[in-house]
mmCIF file of C-alpha atoms and ligand atoms in Angstrom:
data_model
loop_
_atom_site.group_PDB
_atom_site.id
_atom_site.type_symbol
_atom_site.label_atom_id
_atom_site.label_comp_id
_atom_site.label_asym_id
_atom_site.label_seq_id
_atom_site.Cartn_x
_atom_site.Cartn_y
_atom_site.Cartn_z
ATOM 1 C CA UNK A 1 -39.143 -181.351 -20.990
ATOM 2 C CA UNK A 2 -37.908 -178.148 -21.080
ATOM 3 C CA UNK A 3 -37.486 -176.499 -16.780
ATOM 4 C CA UNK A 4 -39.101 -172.906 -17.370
ATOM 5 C CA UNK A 5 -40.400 -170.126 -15.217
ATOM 6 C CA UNK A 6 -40.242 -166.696 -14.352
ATOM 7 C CA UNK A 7 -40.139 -164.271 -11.100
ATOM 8 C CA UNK A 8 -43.383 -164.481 -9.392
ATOM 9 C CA UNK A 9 -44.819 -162.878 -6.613
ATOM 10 C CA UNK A 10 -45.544 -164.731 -3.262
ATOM 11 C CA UNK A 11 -47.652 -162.067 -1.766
ATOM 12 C CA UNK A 12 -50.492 -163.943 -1.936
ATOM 13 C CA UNK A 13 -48.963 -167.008 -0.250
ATOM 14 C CA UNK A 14 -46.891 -169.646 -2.111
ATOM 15 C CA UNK A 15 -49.576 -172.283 -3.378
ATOM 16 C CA UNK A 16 -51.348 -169.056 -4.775
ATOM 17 C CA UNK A 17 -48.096 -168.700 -7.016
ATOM 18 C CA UNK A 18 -47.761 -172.603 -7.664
ATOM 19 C CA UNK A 19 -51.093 -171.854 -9.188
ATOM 20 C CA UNK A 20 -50.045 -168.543 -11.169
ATOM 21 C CA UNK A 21 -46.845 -170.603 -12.527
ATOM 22 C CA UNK A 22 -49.404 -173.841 -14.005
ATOM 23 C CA UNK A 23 -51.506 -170.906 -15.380
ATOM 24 C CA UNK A 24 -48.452 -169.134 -17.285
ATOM 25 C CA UNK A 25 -47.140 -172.202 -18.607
ATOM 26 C CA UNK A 26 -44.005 -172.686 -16.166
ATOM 27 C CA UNK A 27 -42.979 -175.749 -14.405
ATOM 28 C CA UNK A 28 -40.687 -173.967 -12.025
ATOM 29 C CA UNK A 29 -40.546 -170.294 -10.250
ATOM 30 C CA UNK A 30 -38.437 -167.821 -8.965
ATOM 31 C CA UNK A 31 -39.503 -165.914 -5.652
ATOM 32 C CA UNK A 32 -37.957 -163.601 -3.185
ATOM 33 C CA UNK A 33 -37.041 -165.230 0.229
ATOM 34 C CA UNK A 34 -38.682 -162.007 1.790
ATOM 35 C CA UNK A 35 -39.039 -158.229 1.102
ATOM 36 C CA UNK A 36 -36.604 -157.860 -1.718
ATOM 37 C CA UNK A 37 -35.223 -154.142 -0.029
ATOM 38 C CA UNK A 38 -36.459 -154.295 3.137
ATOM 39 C CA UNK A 39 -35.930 -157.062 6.182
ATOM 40 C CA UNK A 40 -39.408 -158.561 7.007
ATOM 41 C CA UNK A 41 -39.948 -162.189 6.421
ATOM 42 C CA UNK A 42 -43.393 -162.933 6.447
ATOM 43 C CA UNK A 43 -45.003 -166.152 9.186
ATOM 44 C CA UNK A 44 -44.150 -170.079 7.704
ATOM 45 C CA UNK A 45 -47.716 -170.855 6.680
ATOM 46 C CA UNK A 46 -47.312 -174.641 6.516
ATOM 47 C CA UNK A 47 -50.416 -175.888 5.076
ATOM 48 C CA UNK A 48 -50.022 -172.935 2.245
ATOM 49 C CA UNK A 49 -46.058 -174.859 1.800
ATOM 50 C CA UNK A 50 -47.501 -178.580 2.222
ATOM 51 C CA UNK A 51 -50.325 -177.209 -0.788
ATOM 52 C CA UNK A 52 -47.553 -175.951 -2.694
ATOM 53 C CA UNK A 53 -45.330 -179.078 -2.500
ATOM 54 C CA UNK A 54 -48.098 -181.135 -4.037
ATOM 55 C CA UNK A 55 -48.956 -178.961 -6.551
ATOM 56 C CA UNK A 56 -45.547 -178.913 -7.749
ATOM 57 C CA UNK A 57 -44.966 -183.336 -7.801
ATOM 58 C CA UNK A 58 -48.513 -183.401 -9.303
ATOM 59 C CA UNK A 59 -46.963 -181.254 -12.395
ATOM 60 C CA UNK A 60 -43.597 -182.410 -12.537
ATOM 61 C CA UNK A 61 -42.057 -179.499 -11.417
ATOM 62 C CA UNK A 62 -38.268 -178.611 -11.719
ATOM 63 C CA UNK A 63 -36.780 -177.374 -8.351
ATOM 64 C CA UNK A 64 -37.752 -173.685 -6.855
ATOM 65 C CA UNK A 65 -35.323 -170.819 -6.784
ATOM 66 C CA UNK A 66 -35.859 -168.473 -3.429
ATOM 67 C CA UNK A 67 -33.893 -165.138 -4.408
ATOM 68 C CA UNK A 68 -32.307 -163.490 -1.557
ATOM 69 C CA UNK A 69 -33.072 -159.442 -0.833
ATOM 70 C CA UNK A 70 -31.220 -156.818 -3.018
ATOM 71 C CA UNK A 71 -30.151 -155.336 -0.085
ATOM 72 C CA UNK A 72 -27.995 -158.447 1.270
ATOM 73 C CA UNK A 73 -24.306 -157.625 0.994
ATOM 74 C CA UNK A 74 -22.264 -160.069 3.010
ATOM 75 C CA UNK A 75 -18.941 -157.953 1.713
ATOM 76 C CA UNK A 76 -19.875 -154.764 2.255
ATOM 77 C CA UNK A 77 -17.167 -152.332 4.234
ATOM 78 C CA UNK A 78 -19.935 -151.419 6.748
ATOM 79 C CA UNK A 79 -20.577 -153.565 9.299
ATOM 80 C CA UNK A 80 -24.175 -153.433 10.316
ATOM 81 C CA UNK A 81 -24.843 -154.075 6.150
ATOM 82 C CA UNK A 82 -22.640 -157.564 7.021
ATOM 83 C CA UNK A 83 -24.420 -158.338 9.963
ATOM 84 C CA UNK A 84 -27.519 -157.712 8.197
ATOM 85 C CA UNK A 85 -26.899 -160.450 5.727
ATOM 86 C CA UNK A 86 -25.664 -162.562 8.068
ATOM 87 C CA UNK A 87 -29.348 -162.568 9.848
ATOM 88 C CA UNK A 88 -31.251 -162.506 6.695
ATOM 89 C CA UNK A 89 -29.331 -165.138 4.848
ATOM 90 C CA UNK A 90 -28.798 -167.679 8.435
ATOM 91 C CA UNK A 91 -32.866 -167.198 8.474
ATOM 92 C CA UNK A 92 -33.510 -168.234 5.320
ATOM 93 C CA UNK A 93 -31.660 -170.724 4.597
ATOM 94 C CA UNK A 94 -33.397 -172.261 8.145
ATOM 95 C CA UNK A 95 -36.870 -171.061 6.548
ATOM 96 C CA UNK A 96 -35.982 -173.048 2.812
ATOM 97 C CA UNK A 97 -36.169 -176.133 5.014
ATOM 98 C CA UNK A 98 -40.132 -176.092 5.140
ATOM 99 C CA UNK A 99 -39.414 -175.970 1.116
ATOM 100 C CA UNK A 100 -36.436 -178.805 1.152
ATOM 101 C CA UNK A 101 -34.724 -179.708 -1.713
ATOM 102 C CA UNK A 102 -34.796 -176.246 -3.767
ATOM 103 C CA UNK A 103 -32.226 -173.395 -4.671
ATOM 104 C CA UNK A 104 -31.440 -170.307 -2.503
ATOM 105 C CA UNK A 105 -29.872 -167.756 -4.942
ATOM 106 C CA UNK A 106 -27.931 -164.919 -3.657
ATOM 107 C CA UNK A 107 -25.692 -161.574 -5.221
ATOM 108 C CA UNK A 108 -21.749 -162.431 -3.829
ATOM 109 C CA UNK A 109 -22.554 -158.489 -2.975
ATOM 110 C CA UNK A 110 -20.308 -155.496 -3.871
ATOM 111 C CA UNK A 111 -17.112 -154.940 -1.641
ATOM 112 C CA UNK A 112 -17.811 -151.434 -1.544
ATOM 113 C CA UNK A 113 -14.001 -150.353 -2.140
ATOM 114 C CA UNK A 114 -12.409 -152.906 0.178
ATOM 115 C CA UNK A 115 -11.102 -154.499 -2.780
ATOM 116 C CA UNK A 116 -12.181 -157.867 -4.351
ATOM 117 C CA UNK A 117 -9.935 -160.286 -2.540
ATOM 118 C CA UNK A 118 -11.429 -158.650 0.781
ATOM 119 C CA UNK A 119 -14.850 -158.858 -0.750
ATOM 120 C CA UNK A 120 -14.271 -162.558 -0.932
ATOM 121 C CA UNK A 121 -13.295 -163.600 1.979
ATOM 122 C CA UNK A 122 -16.315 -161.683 3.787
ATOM 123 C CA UNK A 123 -18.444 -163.920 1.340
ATOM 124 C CA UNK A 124 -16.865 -166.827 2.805
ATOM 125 C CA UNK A 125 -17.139 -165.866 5.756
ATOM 126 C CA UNK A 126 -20.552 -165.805 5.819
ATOM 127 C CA UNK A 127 -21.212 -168.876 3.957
ATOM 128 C CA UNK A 128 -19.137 -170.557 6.493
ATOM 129 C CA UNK A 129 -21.700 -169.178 9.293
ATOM 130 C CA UNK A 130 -24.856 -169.939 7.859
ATOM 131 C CA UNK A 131 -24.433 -173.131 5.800
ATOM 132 C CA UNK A 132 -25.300 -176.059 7.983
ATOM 133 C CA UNK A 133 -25.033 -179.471 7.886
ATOM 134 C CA UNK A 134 -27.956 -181.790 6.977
ATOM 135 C CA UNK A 135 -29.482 -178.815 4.974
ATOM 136 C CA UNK A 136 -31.100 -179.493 1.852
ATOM 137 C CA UNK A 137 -31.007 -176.256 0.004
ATOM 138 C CA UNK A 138 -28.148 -175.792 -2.272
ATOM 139 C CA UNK A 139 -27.029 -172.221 -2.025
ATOM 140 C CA UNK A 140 -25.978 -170.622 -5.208
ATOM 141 C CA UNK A 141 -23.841 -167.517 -6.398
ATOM 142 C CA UNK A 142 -25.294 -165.761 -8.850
ATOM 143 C CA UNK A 143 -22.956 -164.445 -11.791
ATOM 144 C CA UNK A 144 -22.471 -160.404 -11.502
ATOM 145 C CA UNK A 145 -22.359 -157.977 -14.490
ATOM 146 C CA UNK A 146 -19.330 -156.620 -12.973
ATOM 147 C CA UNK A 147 -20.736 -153.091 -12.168
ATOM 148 C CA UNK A 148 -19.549 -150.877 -9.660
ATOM 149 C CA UNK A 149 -17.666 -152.866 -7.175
ATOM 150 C CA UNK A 150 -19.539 -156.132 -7.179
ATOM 151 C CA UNK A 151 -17.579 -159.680 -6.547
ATOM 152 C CA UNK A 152 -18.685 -162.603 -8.984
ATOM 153 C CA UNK A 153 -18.494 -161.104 -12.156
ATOM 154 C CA UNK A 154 -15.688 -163.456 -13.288
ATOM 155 C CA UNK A 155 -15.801 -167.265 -12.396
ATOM 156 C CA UNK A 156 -13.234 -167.242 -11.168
ATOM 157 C CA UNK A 157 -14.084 -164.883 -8.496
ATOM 158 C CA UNK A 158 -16.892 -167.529 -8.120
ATOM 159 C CA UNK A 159 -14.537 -170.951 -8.215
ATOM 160 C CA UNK A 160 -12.088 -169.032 -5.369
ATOM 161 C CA UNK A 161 -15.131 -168.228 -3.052
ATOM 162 C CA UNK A 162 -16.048 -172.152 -3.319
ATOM 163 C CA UNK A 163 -13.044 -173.411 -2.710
ATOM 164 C CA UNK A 164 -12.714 -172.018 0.201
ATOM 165 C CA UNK A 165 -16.434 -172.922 1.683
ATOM 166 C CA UNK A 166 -16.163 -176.041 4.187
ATOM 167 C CA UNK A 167 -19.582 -177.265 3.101
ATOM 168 C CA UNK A 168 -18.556 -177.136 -0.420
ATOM 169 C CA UNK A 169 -21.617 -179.843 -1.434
ATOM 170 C CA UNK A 170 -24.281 -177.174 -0.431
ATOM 171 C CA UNK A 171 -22.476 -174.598 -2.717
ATOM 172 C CA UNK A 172 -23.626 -174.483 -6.331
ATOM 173 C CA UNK A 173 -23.886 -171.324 -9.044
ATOM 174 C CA UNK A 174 -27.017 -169.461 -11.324
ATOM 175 C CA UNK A 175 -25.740 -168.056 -14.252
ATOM 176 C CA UNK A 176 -27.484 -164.767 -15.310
ATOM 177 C CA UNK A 177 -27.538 -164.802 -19.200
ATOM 178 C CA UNK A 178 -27.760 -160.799 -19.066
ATOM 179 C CA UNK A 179 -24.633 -160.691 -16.348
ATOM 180 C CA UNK A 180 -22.384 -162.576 -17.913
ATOM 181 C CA UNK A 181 -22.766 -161.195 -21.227
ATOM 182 C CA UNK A 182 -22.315 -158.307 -20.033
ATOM 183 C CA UNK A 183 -19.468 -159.320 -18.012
ATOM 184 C CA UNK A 184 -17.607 -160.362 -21.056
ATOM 185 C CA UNK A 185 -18.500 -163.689 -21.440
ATOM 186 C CA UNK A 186 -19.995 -164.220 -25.461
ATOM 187 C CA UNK A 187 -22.764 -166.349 -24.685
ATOM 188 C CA UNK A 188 -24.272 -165.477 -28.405
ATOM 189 C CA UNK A 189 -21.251 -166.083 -30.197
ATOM 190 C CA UNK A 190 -19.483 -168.422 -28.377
ATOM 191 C CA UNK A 191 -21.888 -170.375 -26.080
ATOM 192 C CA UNK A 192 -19.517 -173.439 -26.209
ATOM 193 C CA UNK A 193 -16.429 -172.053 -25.024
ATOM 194 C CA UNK A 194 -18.182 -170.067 -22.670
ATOM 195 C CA UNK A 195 -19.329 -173.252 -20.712
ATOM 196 C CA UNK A 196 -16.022 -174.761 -21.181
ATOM 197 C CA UNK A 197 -14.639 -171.992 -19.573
ATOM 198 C CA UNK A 198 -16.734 -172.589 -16.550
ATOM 199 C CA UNK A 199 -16.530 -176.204 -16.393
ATOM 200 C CA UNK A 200 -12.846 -176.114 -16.766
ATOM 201 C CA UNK A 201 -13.028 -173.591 -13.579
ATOM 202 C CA UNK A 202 -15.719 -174.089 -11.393
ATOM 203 C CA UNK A 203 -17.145 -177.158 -12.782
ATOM 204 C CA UNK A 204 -20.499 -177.448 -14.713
ATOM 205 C CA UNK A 205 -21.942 -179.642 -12.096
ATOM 206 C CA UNK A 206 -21.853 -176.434 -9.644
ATOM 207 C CA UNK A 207 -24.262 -174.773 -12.617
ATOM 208 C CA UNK A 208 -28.260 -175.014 -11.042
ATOM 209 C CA UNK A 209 -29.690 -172.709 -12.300
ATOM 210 C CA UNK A 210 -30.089 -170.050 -15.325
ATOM 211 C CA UNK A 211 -31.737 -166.540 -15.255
ATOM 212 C CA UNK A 212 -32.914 -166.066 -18.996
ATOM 213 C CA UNK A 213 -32.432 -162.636 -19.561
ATOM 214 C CA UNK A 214 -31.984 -160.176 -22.709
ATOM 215 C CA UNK A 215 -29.754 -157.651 -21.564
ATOM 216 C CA UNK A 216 -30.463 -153.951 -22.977
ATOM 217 C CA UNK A 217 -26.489 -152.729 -22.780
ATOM 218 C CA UNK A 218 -23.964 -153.991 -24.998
ATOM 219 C CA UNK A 219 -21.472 -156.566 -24.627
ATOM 220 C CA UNK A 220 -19.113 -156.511 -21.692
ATOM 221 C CA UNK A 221 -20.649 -153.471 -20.677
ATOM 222 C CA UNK A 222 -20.550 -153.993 -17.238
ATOM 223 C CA UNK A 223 -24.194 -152.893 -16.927
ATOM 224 C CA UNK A 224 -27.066 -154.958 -15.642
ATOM 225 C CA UNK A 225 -30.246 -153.530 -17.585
ATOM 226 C CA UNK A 226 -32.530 -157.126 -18.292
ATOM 227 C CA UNK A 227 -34.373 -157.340 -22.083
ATOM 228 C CA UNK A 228 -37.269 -159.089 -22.926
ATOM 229 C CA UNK A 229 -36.062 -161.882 -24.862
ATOM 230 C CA UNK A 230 -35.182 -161.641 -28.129
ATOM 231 C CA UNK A 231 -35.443 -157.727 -27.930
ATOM 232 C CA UNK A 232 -31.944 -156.728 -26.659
ATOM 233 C CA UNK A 233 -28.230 -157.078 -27.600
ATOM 234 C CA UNK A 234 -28.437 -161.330 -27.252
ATOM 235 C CA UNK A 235 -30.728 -162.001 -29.262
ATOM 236 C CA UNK A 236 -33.590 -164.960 -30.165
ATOM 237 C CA UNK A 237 -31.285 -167.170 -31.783
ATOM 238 C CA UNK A 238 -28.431 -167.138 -28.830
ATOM 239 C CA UNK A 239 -31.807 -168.117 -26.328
ATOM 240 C CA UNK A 240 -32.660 -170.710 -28.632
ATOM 241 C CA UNK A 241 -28.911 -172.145 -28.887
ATOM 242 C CA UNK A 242 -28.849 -171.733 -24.882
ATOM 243 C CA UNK A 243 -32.303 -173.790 -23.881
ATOM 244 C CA UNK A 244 -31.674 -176.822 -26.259
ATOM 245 C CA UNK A 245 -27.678 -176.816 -25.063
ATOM 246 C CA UNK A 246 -27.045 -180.192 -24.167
ATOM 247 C CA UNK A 247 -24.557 -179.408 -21.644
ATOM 248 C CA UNK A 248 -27.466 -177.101 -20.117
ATOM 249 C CA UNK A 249 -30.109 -180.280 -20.105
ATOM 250 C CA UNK A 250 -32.799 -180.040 -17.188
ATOM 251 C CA UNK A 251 -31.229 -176.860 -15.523
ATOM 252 C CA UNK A 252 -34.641 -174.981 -14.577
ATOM 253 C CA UNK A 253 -34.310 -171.600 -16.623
ATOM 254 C CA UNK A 254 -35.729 -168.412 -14.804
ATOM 255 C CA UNK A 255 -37.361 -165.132 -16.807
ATOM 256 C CA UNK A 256 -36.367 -162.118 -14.921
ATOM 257 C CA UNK A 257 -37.346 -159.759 -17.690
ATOM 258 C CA UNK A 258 -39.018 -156.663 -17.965
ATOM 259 C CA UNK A 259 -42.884 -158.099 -18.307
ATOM 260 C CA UNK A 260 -46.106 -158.932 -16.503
ATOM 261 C CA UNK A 261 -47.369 -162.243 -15.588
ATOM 262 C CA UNK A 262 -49.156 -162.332 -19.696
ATOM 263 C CA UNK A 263 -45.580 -160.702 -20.892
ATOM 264 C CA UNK A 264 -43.872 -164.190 -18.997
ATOM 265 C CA UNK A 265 -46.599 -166.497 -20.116
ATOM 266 C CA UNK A 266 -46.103 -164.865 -23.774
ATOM 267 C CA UNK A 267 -42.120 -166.152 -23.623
ATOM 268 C CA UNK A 268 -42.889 -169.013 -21.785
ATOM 269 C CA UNK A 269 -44.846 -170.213 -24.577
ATOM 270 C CA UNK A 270 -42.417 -168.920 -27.207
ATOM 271 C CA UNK A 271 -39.182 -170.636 -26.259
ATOM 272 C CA UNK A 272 -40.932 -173.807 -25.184
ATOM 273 C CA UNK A 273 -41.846 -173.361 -29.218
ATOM 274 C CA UNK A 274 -38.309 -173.587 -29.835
ATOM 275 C CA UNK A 275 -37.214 -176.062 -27.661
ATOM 276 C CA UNK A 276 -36.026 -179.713 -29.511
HETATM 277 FE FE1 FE B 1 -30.313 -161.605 -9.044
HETATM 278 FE FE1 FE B 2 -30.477 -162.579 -12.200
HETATM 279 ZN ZN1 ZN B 3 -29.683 -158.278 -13.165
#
């Protein structure tokens, strides 16, 4: 059974979403850990989490994705912005633990013109501060579009940041289908040697999770503008290719594109039509 979902809000608590995602068709979600551009996390409402977790065994769902906040840039040349994500991400990661066993995405961040190798070792850095032992969230890098000056749009930007983690087991990777197209890697033409690429790099047991985007800028643009899918420059059939993958087999795939909750329930519906 094909692991589908979209971004949904939590505003209304998280069993309220649970709900939303039956109603839309998904069997996972995607939520942000908190505010996604400001700093407030809201109170740990544990019968609203303890509702949640049964709702999600009682329909076989796939494991969650938490997004971190836009605004978290653990390589950024200022400072405060590092300390900032050091905070946000440390609390977090302690707050996932009332949700155990799911994903905690973040952006690697943009090194803000100290340079990539810089950029990295900030990253590490941080991961090295806030990973702990005897968690049960796997933390994951999500592949960049390579705008501006962000880190991660290359894996192996990605593999050198993991290597050099201690708690390398807590470390995994979401690939963006928008980013990395977008990045340069041909995900409609060459899906295959795309994923050999990063299995012969990073590993494809690091890969957790997919964002299933269309991307509305050309390849290796270096832009990050998300499509519905099937209405931008990858295309139906690439989306079809990429949720029956075998290689890709009970990954949960997220929606992050431009829609409503009836827009996400619309392609929801449609790719779990093409799934084999
Ligand atoms: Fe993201
Ligand atoms: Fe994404
Ligand atoms: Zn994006």
């Amino acid at each position: 059974m094909l692991i589908i979902g979209s971004h949904l809000s939590i505003s209304k608590g998280f069993y309220a979403c649970g709900k939303q995602a039956v109603d839309i068709g998904a069997n996972t979600f995607q939520f942000f850990s908190r505010n996604p551009r400001g700093s407030k996390a809201k109170d740990i409402d544990k019968e609203d989490i303890k509702k949640l977790i049964e709702l999600c065994e009682k329909n076989n769902f796939g494991k969650l994705l938490a997004h971190a906040p836009y605004t978290l840039n653990p390589c950024s040349k200022d400072e405060r912005t590092r300390q900032f994500a050091l905070e946000t991400m440390s609390d977090d990661l302690k707050r996932m633990e009332y949700l155990p066993n799911n994903l905690y995405n973040f952006h690697p961040g943009s090194h803000t013109g100290q340079g990539t190798e810089k950029g990295i070792e900030e990253i590490v850095w941080l991961l090295n501060n806030v990973l702990f032992e005897g968690q049960t969230t796997t933390v994951l890098l999500e592949t960049m579009s390579g705008k501006g000056t962000e880190v991660g749009s290359r894996f192996e930007e990605l593999k050198s940041i993991i290597d050099k983690v201690e708690l390398k087991d807590k470390m995994g990777v979401c690939l963006d289908t928008c980013h990395v197209y977008c990045a340069g890697y041909d995900i409609k033409n060459d899906l295959d040697g795309v994923l050999d690429e990063f299995d012969n790099l990073i590993g494809l047991e690091r890969l957790r999770a997919i964002h299933l985007n269309d991307s509305m800028q050309p390849f290796n643009s270096h832009k990050d503008r998300h499509e519905k899918i099937g209405e931008g420059s990858i295309g139906l059939d690439a989306f079809e290719r990429i949720i029956n993958n075998k290689r890709l087999k009970n990954i949960p795939f997220l929606l992050e594109t431009p829609n409503e909750i009836e827009g996400y329930k619309k392609e929801i519906s449609m790719l779990r039509s093409m799934a084999k």
